[in-house]
XYZ file of C-alpha atoms in Angstrom:
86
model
C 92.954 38.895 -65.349
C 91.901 38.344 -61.756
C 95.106 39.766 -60.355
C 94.658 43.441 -61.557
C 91.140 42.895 -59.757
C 92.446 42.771 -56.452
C 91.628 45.815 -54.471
C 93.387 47.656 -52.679
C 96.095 48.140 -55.209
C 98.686 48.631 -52.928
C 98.795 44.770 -51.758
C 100.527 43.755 -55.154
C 103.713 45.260 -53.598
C 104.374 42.755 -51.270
C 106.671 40.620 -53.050
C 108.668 43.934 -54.113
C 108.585 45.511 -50.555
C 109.640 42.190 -49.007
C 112.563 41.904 -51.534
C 113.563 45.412 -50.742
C 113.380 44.999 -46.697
C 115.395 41.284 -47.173
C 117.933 43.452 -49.348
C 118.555 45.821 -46.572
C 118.866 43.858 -43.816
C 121.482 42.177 -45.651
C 123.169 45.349 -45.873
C 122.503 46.601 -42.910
C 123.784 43.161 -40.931
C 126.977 43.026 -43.275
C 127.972 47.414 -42.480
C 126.769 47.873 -39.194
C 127.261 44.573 -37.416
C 124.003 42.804 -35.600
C 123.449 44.533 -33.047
C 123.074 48.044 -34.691
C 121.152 46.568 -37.720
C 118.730 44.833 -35.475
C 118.171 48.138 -33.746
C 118.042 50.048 -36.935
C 115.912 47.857 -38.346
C 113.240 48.429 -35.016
C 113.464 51.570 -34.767
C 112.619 51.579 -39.058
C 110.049 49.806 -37.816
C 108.772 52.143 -35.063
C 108.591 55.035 -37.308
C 107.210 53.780 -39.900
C 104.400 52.676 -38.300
C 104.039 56.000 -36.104
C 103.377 58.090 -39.774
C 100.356 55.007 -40.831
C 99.116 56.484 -37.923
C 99.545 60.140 -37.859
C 98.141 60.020 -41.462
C 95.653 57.351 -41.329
C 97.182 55.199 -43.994
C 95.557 51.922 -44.839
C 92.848 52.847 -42.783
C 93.933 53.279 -39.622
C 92.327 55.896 -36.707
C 94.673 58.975 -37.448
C 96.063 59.641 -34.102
C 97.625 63.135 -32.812
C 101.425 63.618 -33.205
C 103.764 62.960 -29.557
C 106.788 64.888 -29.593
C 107.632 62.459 -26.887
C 107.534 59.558 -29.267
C 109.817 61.350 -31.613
C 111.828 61.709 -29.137
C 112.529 58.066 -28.029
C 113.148 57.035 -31.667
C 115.736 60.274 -32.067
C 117.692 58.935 -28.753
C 117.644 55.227 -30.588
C 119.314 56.482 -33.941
C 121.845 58.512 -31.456
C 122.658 55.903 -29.824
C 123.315 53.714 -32.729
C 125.481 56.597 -34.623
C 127.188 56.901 -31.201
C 128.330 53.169 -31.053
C 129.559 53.184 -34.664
C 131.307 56.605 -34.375
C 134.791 55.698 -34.607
């Protein structure tokens, strides 16, 4: 079968991670409200693709690891647990 020859392996997830991230953002939108689950959803975003780099996933230039960086995404989930603290 032609699909088990496509390389790499990992793009046969796509369907299954796009269900998953559709599934969440559902979620997300319905607990949080827009606003936060937009934000959440970035800053997902963010740090996900600051580990590709740090560990050279997919084949990506690993890059060093910023504190600073880590920093800016921290202050984003604060903020967003701040706003929904009741």
């Amino acid at each position: 079968m032609a699909l088990w020859q496509v390389q790499p392996k990992y793009m046969l997830l796509g369907g299954v991670i796009g269900a998953f991230i559709t599934y969440t953002v559902i979620k997300a939108m319905a607990s949080l409200g827009p606003a936060q689950a937009v934000m959440l959803i970035v800053v997902s975003q963010l740090l996900i693709a600051y580990m590709i780099e740090i560990f050279g996933i997919f084949g990506v230039d690993k890059q060093p690891f910023e504190w600073r960086r880590v920093l800016g995404m921290a202050i984003c989930i604060g903020g967003i647990i701040l706003f929904k603290w009741e």
